[in-house]
mmCIF file of C-alpha atoms and ligand atoms in Angstrom:
data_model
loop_
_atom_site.group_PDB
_atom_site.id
_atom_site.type_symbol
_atom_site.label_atom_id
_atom_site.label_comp_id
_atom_site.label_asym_id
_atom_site.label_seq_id
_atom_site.Cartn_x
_atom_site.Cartn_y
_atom_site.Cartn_z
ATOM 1 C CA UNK B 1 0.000 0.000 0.000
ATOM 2 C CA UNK B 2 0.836 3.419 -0.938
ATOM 3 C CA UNK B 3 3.063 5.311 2.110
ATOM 4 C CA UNK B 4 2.336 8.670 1.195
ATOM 5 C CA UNK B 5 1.210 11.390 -1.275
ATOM 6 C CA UNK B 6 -0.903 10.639 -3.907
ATOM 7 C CA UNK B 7 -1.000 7.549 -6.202
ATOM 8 C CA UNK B 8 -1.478 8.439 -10.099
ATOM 9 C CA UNK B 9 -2.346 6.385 -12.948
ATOM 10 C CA UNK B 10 0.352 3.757 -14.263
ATOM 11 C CA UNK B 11 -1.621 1.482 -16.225
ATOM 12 C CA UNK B 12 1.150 -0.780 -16.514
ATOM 13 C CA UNK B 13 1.539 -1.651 -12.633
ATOM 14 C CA UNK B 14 -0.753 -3.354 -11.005
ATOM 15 C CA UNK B 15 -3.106 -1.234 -8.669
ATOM 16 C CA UNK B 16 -4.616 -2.753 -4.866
ATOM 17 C CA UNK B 17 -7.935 0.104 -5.790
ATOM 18 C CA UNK B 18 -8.371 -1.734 -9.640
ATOM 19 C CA UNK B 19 -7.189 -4.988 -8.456
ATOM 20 C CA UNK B 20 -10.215 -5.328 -6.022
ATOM 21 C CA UNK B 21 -12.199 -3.452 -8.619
ATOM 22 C CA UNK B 22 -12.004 -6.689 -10.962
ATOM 23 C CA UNK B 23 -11.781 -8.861 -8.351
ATOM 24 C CA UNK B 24 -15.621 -8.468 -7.384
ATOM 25 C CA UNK B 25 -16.877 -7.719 -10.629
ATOM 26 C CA UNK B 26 -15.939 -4.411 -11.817
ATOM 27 C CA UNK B 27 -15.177 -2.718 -14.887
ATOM 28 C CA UNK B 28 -12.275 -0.008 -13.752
ATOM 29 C CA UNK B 29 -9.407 -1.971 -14.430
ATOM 30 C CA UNK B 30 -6.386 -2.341 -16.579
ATOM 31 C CA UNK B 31 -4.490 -5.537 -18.078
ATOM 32 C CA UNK B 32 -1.746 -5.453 -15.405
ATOM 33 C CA UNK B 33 -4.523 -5.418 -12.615
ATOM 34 C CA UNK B 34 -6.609 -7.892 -14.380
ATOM 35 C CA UNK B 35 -3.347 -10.038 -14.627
ATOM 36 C CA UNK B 36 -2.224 -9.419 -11.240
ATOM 37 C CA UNK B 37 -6.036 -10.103 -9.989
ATOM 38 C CA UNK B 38 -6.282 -13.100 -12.135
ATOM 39 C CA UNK B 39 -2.739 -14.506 -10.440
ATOM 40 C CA UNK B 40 -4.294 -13.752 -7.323
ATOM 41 C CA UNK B 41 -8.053 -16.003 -7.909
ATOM 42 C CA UNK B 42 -5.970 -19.037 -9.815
ATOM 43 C CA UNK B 43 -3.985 -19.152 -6.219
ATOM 44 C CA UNK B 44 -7.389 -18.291 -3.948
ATOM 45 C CA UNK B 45 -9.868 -18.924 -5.969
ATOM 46 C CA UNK B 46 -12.248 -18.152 -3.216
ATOM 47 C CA UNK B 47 -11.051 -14.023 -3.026
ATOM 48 C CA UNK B 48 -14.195 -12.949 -4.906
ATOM 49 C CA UNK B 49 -16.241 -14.603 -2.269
ATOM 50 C CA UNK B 50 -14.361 -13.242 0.433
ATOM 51 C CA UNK B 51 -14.060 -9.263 -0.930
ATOM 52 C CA UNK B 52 -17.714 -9.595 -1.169
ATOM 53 C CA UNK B 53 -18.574 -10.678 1.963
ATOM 54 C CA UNK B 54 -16.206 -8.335 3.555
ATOM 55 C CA UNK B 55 -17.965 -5.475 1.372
ATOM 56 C CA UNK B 56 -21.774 -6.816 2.620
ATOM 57 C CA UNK B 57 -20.589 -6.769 6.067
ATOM 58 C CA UNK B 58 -19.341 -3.089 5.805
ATOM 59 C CA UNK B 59 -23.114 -2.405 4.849
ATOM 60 C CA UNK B 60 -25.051 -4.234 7.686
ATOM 61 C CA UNK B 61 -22.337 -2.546 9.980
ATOM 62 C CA UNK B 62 -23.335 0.910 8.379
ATOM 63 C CA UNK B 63 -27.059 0.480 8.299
ATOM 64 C CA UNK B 64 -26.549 -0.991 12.260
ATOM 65 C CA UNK B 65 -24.260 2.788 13.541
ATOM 66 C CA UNK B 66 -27.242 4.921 11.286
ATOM 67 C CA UNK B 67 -29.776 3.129 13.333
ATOM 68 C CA UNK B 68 -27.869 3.879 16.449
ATOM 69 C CA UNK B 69 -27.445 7.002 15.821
ATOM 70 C CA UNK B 70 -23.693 7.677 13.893
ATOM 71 C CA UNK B 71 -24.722 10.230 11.842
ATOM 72 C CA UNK B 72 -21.361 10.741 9.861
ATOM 73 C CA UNK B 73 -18.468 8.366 8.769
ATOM 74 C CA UNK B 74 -15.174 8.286 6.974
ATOM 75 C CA UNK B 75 -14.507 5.704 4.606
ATOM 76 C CA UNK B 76 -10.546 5.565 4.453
ATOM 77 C CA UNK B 77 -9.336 4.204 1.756
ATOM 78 C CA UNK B 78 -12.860 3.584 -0.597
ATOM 79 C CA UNK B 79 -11.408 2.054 -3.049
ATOM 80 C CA UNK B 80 -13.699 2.514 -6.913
ATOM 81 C CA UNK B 81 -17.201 2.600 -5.386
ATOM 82 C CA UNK B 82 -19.461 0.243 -6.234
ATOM 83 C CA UNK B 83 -23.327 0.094 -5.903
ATOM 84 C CA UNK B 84 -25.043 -0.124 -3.308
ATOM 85 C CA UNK B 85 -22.557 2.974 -1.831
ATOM 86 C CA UNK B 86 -22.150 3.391 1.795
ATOM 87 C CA UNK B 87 -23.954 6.177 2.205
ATOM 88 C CA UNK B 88 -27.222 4.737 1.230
ATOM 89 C CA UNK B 89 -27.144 2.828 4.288
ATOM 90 C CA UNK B 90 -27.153 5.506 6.905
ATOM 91 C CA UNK B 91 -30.006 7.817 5.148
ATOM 92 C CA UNK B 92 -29.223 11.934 6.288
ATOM 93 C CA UNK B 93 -25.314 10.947 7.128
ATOM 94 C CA UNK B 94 -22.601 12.946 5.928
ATOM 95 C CA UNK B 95 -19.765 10.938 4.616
ATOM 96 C CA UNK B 96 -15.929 11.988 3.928
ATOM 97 C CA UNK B 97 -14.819 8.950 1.528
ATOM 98 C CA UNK B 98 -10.985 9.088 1.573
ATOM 99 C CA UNK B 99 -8.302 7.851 -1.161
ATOM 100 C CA UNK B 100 -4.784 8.781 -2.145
ATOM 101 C CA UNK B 101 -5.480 7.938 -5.704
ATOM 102 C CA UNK B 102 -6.208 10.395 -7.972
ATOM 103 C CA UNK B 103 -7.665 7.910 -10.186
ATOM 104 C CA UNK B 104 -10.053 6.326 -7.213
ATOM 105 C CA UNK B 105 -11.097 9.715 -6.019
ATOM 106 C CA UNK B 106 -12.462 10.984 -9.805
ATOM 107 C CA UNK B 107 -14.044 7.952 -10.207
ATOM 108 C CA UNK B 108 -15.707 8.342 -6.655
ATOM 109 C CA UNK B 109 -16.443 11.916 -7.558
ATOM 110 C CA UNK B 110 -18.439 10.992 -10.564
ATOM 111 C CA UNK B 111 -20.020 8.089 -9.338
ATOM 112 C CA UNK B 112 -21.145 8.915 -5.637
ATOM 113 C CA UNK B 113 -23.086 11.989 -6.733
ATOM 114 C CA UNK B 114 -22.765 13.261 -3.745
ATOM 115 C CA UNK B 115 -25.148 16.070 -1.539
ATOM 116 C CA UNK B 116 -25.904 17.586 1.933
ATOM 117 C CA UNK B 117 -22.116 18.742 2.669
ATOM 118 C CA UNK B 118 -20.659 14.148 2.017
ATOM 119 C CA UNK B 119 -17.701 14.883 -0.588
ATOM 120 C CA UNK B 120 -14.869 12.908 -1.738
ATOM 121 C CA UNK B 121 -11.573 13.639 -0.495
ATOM 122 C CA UNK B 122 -8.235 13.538 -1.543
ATOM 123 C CA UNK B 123 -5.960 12.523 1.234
ATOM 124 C CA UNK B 124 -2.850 9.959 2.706
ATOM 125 C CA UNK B 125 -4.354 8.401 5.460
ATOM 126 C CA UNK B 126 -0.908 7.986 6.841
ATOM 127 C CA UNK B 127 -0.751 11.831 7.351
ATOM 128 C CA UNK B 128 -2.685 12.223 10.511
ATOM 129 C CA UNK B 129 -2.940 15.990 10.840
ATOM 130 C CA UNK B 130 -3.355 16.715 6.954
ATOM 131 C CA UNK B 131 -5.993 14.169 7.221
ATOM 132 C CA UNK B 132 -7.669 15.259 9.858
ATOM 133 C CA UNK B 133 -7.410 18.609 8.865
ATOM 134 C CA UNK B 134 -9.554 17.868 5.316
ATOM 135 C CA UNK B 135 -12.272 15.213 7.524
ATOM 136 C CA UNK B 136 -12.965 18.732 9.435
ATOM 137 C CA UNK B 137 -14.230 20.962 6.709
ATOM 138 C CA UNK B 138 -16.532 17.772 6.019
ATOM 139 C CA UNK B 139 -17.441 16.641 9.391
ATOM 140 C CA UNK B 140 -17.980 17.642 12.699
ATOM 141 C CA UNK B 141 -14.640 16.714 14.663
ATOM 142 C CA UNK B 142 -16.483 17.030 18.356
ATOM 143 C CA UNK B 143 -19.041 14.430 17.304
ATOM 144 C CA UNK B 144 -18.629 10.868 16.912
ATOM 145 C CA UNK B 145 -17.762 9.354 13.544
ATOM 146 C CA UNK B 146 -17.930 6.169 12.107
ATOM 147 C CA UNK B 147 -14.601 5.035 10.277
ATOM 148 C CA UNK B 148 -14.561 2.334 7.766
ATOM 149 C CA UNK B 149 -11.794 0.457 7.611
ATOM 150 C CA UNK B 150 -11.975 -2.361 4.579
ATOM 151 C CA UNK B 151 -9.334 -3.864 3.610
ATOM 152 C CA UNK B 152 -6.869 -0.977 4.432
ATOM 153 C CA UNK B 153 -5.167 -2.027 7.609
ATOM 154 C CA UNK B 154 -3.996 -4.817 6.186
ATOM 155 C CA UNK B 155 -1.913 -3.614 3.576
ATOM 156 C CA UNK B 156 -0.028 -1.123 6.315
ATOM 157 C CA UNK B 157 2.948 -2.767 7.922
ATOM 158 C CA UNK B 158 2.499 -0.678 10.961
ATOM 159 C CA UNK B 159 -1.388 -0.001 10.846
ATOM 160 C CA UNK B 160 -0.978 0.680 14.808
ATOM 161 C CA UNK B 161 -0.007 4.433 14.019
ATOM 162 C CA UNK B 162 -3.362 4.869 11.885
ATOM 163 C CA UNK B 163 -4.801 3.218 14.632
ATOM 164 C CA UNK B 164 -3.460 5.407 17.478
ATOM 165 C CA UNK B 165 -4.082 8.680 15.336
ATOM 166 C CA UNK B 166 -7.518 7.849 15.151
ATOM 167 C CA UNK B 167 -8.095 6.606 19.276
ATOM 168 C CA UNK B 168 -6.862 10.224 19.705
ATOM 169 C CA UNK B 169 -8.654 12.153 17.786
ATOM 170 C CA UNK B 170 -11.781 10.693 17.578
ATOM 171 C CA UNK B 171 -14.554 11.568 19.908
ATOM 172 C CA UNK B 172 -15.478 8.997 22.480
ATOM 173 C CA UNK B 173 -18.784 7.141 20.492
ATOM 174 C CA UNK B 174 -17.141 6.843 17.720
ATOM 175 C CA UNK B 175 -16.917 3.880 15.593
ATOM 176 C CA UNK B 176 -14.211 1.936 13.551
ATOM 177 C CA UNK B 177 -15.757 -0.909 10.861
ATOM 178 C CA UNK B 178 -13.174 -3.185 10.003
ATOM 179 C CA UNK B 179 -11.950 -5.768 7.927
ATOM 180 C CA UNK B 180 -8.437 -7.569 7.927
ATOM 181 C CA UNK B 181 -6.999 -10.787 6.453
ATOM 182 C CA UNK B 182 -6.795 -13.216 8.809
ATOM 183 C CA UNK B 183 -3.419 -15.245 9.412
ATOM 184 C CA UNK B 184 -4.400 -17.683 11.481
ATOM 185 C CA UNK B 185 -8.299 -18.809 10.416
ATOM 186 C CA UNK B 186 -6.680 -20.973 7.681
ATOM 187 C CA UNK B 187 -3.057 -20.295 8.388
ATOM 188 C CA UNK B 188 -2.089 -22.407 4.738
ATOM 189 C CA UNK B 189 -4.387 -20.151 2.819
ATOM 190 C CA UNK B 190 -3.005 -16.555 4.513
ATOM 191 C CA UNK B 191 0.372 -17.532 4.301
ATOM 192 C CA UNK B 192 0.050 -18.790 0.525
ATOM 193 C CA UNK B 193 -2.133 -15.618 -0.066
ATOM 194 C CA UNK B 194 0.189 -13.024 1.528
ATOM 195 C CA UNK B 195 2.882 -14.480 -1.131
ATOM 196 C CA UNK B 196 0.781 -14.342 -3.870
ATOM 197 C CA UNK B 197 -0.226 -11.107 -2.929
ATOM 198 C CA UNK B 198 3.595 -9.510 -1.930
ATOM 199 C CA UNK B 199 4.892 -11.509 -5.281
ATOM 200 C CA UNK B 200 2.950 -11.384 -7.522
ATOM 201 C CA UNK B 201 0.856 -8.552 -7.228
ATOM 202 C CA UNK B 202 3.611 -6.348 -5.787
ATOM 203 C CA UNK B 203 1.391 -4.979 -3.025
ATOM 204 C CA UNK B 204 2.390 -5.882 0.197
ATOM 205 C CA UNK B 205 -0.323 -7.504 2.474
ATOM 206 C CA UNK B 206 0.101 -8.373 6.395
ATOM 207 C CA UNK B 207 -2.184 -10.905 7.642
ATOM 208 C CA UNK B 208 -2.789 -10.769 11.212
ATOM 209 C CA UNK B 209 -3.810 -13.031 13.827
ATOM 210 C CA UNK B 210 -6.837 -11.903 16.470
ATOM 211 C CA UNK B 211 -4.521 -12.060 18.977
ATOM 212 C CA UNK B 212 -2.441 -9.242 17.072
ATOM 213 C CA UNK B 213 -5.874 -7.644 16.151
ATOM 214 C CA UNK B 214 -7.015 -7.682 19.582
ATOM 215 C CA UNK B 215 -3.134 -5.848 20.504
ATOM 216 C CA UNK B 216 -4.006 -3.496 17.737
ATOM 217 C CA UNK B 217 -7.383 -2.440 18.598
ATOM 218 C CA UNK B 218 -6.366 -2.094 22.289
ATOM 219 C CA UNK B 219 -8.311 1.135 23.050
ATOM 220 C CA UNK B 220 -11.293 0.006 21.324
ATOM 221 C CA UNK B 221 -14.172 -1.862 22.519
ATOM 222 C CA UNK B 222 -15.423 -4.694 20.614
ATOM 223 C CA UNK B 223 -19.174 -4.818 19.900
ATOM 224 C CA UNK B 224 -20.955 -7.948 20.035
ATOM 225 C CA UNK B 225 -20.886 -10.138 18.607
ATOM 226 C CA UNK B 226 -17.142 -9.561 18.260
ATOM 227 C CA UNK B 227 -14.416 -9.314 15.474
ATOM 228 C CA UNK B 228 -15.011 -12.745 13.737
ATOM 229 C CA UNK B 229 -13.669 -14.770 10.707
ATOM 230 C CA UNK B 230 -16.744 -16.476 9.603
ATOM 231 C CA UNK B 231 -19.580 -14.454 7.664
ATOM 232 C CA UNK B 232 -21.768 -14.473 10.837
ATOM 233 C CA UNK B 233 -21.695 -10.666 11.866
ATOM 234 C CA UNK B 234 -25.215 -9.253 12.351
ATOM 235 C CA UNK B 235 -26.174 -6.357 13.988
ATOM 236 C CA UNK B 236 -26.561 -6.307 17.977
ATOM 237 C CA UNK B 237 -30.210 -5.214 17.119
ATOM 238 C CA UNK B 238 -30.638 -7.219 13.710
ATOM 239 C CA UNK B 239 -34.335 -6.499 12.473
ATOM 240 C CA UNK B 240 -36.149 -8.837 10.323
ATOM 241 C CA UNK B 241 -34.582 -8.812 6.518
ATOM 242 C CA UNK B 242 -31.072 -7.219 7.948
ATOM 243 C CA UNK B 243 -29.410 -10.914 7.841
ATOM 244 C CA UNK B 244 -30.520 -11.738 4.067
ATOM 245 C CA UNK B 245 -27.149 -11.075 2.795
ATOM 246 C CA UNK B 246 -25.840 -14.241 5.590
ATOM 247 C CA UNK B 247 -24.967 -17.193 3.995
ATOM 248 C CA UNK B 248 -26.928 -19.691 5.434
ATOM 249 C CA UNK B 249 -23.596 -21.816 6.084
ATOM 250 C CA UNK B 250 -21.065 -20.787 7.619
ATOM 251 C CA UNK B 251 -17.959 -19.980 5.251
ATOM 252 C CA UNK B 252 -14.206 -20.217 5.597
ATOM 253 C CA UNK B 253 -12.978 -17.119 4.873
ATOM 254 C CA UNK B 254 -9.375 -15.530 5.271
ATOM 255 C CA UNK B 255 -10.502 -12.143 6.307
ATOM 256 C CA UNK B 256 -11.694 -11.134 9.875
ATOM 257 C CA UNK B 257 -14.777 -8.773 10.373
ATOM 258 C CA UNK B 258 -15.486 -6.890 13.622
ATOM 259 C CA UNK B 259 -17.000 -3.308 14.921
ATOM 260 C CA UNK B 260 -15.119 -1.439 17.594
ATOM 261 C CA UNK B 261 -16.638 1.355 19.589
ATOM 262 C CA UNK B 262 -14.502 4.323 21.907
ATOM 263 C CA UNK B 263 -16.311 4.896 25.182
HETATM 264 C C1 LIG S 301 -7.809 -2.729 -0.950
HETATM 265 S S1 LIG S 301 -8.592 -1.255 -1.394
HETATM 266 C C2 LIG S 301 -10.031 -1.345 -0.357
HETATM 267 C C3 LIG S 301 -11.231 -0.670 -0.969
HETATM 268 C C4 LIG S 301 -12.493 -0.657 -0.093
HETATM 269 N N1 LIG S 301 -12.271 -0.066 1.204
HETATM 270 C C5 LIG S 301 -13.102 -2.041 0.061
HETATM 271 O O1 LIG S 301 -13.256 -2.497 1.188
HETATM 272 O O2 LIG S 301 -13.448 -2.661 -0.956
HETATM 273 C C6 LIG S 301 -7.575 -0.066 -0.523
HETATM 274 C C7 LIG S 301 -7.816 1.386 -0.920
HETATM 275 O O3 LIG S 301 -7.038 2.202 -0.020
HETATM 276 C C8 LIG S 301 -6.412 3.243 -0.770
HETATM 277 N N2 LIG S 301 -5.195 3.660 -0.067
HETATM 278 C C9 LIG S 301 -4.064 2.966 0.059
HETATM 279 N N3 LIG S 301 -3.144 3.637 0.779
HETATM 280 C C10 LIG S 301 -3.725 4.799 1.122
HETATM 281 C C11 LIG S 301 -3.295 5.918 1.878
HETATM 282 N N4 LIG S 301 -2.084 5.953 2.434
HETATM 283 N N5 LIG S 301 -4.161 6.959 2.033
HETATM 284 C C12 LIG S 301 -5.406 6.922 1.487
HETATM 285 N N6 LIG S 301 -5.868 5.873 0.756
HETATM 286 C C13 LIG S 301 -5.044 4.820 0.578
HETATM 287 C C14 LIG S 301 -6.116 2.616 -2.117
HETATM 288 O O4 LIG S 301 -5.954 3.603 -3.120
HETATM 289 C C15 LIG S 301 -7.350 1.746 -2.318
HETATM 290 O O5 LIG S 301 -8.356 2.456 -2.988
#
């Protein structure tokens, strides 16, 4: 992943935003991220499964903090948007969706369509004050936020400084929704995927274990029913016709899931 400034188009090298793009179905790619992807589903070929659960979980965690009350999120790291957006599951919120690629964010731009004050912007999440400096002309910095996290932390070899930036700036009731490849669910399948992933897609991704999640998340709560690897997560207050996106099995996917609050 991307350390700092802004990422702008190479075609030729494979891209993490146009990589998961084609990976679950999308359109915004090139042939060196449709290579690289295509590496990547011959090795797992389970990964479309997986990003797409990990994407319908984001949802039922946003539709779950709207209904509690969250009221505006940041999505770091958004990745090409695809339909349903985030947004539409937390009617009247104000969202910030963050990316350091220029191509990602004018995609974003002309897809989200964007009103009431939500706009797309332009940032390194890695740069804690610039970024918090942008997410407050969009939101309200004394209120709590909701902060999506999929598939970003991850791809950060020390994700504990995003972490830390945002348990001290964010305002106790805040939120983090995240998801994270798991190392030690099926510890063949990480391991094989992280060097498929660092090798031949040339993006570096850390798979952690929930004991290094748990580390990592240290001044967050976990909400019930907890930071899991199967595709289980509902909603502490699930309402009839929330769950319809659960597989009625239970799956073996390499990513985790989970919803952290700050008290
Ligand atoms: C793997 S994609 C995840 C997309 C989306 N969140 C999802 O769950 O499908 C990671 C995204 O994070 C963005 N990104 C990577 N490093 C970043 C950074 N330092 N600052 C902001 N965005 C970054 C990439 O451009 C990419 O769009």
């Amino acid at each position: 992943m991307t350390g700092g400034r802004f990422v702008r188009l190479n075609p030729f090298v494979a891209n993490n935003a146009r990589v998961f793009d084609y990976v679950t179905g999308g359109k915004d790619n090139y042939d060196a991220d449709r290579e690289a992807a295509d590496w990547l589903m011959s090795a797992h070929p389970q990964l479309p499964r997986d990003f797409t659960k990990a994407q319908e979980f984001t949802r039922r965690a946003v539709r779950w903090l709207g209904r509690t009350g969250i009221d505006q999120f940041a999505d770091l790291g958004t990745g090409i948007p695809r339909q349903p957006y985030l947004h539409e599951y937390a009617p009247g919120s104000r969202w910030a969706y963050v990316d350091n690629d220029l191509v990602v964010a004018a995609h974003a731009q002309a897809l989200l369509q964007l009103g009431d004050g939500s706009q797309v912007v332009l940032a390194d999440f890695t740069e804690a004050d610039r970024l918090f400096e942008k997410l407050g002309h969009v939101l309200d910095l004394a209120r709590p936020i909701g902060v999506v996290l999929g598939s970003v932390l991850d791809f950060l070899a020390k994700p504990a400084q995003l972490v830390e930036a945002l348990t001290d700036r964010l305002t106790p009731g805040s939120h983090l929704v995240i998801s994270h490849a798991a190392s030690d669910i099926w510890p063949e399948r990480s391991d094989a995927l992280e060097r498929t992933f660092n090798e031949r897609a040339r993006m570096e991704l850390f798979p952690r274990s929930s004991e290094e999640l748990r580390s990592l998340l240290a001044g967050w709560t976990v909400v019930a029913p907890g930071i899991m690897g199967v595709d289980r997560w509902q909603a502490p207050d699930m309402e009839p016709g929330d769950g319809r996106d659960i597989a009625s099995e239970p799956l073996d996917p390499v990513i985790y899931h989970g919803v952290t609050a700050r008290l």
